mmCIF file of C-alpha atoms in Angstrom:
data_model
loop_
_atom_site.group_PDB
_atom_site.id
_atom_site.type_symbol
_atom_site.label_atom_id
_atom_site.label_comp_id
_atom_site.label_asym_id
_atom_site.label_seq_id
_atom_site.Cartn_x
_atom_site.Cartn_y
_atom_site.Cartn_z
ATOM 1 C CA UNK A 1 0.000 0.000 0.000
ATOM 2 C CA UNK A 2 1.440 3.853 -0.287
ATOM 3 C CA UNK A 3 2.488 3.109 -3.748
ATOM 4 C CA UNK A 4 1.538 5.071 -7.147
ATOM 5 C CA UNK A 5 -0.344 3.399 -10.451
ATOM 6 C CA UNK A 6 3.109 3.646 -12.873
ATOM 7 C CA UNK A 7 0.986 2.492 -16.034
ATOM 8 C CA UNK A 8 -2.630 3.469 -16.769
ATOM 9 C CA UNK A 9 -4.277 0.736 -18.718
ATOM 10 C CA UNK A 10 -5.864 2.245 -22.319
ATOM 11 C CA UNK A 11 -9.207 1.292 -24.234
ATOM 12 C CA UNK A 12 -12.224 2.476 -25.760
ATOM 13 C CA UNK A 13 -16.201 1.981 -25.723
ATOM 14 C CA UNK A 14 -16.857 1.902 -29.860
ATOM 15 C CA UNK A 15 -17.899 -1.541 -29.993
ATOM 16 C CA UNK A 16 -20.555 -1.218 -27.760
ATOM 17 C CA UNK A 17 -22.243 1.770 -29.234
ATOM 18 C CA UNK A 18 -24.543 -0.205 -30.908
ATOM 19 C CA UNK A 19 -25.096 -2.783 -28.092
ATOM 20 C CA UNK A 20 -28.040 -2.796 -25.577
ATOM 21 C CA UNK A 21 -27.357 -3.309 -21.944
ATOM 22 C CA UNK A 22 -28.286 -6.747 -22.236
ATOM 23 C CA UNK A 23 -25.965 -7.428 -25.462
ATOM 24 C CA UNK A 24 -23.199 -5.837 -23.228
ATOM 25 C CA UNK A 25 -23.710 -8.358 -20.524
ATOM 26 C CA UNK A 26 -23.309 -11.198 -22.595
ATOM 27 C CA UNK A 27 -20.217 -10.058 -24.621
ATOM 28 C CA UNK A 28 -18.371 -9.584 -21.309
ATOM 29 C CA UNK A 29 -19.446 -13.304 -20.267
ATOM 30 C CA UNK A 30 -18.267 -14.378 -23.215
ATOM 31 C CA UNK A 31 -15.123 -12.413 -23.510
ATOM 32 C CA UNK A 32 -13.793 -13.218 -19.858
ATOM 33 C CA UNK A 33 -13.706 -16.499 -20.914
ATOM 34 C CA UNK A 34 -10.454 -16.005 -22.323
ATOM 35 C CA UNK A 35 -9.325 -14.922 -19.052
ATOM 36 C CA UNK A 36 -10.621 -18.514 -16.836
ATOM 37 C CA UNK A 37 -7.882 -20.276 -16.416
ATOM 38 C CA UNK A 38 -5.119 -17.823 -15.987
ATOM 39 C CA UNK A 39 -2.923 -15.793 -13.980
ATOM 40 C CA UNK A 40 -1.765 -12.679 -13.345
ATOM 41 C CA UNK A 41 1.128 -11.015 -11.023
ATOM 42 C CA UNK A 42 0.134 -7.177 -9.555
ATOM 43 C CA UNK A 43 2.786 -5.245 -9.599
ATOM 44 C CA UNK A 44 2.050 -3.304 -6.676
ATOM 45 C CA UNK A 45 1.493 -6.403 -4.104
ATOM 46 C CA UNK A 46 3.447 -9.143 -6.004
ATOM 47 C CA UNK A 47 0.663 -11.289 -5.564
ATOM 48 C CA UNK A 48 -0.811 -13.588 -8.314
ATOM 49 C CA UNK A 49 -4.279 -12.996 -9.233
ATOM 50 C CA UNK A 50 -6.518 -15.893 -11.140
ATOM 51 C CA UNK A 51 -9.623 -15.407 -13.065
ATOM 52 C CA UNK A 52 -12.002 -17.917 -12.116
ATOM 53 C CA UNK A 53 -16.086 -18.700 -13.437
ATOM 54 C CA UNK A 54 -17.182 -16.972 -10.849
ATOM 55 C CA UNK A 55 -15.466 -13.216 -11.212
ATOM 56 C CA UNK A 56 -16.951 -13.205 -15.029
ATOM 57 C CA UNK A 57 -20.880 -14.074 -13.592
ATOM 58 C CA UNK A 58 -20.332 -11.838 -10.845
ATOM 59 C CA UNK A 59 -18.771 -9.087 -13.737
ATOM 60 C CA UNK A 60 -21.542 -9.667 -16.279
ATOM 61 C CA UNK A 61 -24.376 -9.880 -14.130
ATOM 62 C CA UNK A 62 -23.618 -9.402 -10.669
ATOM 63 C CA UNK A 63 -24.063 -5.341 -10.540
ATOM 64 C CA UNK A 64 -24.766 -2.295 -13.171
ATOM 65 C CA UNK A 65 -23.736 -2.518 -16.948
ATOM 66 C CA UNK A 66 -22.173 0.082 -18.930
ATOM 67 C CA UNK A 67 -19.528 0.832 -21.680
ATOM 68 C CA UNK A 68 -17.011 1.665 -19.419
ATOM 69 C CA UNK A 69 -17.343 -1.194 -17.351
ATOM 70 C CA UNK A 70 -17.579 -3.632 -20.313
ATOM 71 C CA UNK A 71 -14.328 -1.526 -21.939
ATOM 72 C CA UNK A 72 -12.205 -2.777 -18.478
ATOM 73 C CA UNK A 73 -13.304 -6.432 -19.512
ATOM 74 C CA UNK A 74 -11.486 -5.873 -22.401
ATOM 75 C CA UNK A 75 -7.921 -4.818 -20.968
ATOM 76 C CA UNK A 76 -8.544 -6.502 -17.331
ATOM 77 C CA UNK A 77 -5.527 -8.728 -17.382
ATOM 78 C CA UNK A 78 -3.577 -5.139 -17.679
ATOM 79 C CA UNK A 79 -5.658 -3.363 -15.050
ATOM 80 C CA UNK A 80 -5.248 -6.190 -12.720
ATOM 81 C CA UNK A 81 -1.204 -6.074 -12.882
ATOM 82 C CA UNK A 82 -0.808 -2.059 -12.679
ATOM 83 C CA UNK A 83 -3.137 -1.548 -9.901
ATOM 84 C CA UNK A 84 -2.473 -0.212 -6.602
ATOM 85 C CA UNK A 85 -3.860 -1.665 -3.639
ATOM 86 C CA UNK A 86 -5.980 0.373 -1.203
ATOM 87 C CA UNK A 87 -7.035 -1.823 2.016
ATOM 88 C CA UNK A 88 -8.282 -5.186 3.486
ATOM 89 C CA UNK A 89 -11.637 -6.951 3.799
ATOM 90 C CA UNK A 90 -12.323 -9.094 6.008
ATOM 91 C CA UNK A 91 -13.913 -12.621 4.778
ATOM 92 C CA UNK A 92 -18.164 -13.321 5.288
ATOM 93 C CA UNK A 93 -19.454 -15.948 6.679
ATOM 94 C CA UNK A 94 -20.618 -17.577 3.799
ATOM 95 C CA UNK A 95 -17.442 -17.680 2.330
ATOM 96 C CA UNK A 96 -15.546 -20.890 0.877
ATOM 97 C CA UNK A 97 -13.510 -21.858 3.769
ATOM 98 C CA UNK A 98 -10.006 -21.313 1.819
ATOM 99 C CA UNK A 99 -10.760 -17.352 1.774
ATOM 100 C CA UNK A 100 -8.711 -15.573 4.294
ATOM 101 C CA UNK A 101 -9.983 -12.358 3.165
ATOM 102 C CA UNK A 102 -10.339 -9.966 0.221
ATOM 103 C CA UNK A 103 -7.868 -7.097 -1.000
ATOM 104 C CA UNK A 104 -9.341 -4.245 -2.672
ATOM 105 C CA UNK A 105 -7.415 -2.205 -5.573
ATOM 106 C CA UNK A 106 -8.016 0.849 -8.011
ATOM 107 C CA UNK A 107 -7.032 1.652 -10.714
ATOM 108 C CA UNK A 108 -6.901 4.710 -13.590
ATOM 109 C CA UNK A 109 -8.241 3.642 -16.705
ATOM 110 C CA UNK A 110 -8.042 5.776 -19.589
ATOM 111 C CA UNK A 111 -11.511 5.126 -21.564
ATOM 112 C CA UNK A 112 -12.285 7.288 -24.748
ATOM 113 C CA UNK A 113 -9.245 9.429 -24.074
ATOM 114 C CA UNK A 114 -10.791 9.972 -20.640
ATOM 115 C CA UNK A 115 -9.440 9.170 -16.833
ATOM 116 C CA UNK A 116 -11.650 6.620 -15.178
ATOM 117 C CA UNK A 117 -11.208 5.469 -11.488
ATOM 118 C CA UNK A 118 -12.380 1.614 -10.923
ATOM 119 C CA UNK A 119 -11.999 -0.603 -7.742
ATOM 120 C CA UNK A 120 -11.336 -3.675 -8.137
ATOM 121 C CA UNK A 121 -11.649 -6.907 -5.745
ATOM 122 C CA UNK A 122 -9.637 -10.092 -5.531
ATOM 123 C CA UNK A 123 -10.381 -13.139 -3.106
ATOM 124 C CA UNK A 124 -7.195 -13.965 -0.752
ATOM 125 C CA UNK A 125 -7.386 -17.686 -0.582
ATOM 126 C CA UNK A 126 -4.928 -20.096 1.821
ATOM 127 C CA UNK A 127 -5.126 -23.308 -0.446
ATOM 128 C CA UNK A 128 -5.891 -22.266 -4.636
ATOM 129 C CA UNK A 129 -5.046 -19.299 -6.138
ATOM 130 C CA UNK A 130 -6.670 -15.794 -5.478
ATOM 131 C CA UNK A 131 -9.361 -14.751 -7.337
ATOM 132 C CA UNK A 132 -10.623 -11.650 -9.100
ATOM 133 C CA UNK A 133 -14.523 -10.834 -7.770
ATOM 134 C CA UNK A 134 -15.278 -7.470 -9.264
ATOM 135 C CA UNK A 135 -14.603 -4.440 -10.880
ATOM 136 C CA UNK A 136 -16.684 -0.867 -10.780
ATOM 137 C CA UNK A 137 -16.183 2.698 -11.634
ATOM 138 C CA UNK A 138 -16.448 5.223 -9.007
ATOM 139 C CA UNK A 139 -17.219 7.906 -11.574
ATOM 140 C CA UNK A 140 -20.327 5.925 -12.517
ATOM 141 C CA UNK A 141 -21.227 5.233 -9.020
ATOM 142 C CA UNK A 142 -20.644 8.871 -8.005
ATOM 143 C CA UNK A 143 -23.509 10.184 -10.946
ATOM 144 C CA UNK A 144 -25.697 7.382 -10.321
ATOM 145 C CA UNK A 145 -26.039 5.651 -13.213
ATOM 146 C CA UNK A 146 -27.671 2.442 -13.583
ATOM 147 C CA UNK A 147 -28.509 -0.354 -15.308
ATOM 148 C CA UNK A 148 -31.748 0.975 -16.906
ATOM 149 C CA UNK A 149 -29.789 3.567 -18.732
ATOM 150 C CA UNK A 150 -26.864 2.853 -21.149
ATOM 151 C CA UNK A 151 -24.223 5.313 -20.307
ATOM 152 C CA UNK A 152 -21.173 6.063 -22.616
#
């Protein structure tokens, strides 16, 4: 913790323009596919974040929808490895007994030439790999958009 984002991750929104919220959802399920399966180190922590079924359900269809979210699917193996990590969770009750706890992380995105901040959440496990949850802008969450309107 105490350390600065060195790299800020890059992408854009065009290929959703044309997409409902719906459509959205589904490309990033299908996208973060690619990701199931594989690893990646954060600089910031050293720690070596997997990408597991659950993170792209909870991504797709666990929480609000929108361009800029979908647009952080697209790069998230790069967001994961330059973010910076902000504090400590500790684990719920109904938690899979191999989670210790769960580290939280942001991260500026650049989106449409524009600065973004996201948090993002990974699963500390004891026995398997820890896991990417969740990602979500605080911009979006700060203007209150939701998932009934597309925002850009």
């Amino acid at each position: 913790m105490g350390k600065k984002q060195n790299v800020i991750p890059e992408t854009n929104t065009s290929i959703f323009d044309n997409m409902t919220n719906e459509q959205i959802r589904y490309w990033c399920k299908e996208y973060y596919e690619k990701f199931i399966g594989t690893t990646v180190k954060n600089d910031c922590t050293g720690i070596t974040i997997g990408f597991k079924r659950r993170g792209r359900k909870k991504t797709a269809f666990g929480s609000s929808i929108s361009k800029r979210k979908a647009a952080v699917v697209k790069i998230l193996d790069q967001v994961l490895k330059c973010a910076v990590s902000t504090n400590w969770g500790d684990r719920k009750n109904d938690d899979p007994e191999d989670v210790i706890g769960y580290l939280n992380f942001k991260c500026k995105i650049l989106i449409d030439g524009k600065i973004f901040h996201f948090l993002l959440n990974v699963q500390l496990c004891n026995v398997d790999k820890n896991r990417y949850c969740f990602h979500y802008s605080l911009d979006e969450c700060r203007f209150g958009f939701t998932t009934k309107k597309q925002t850009s």
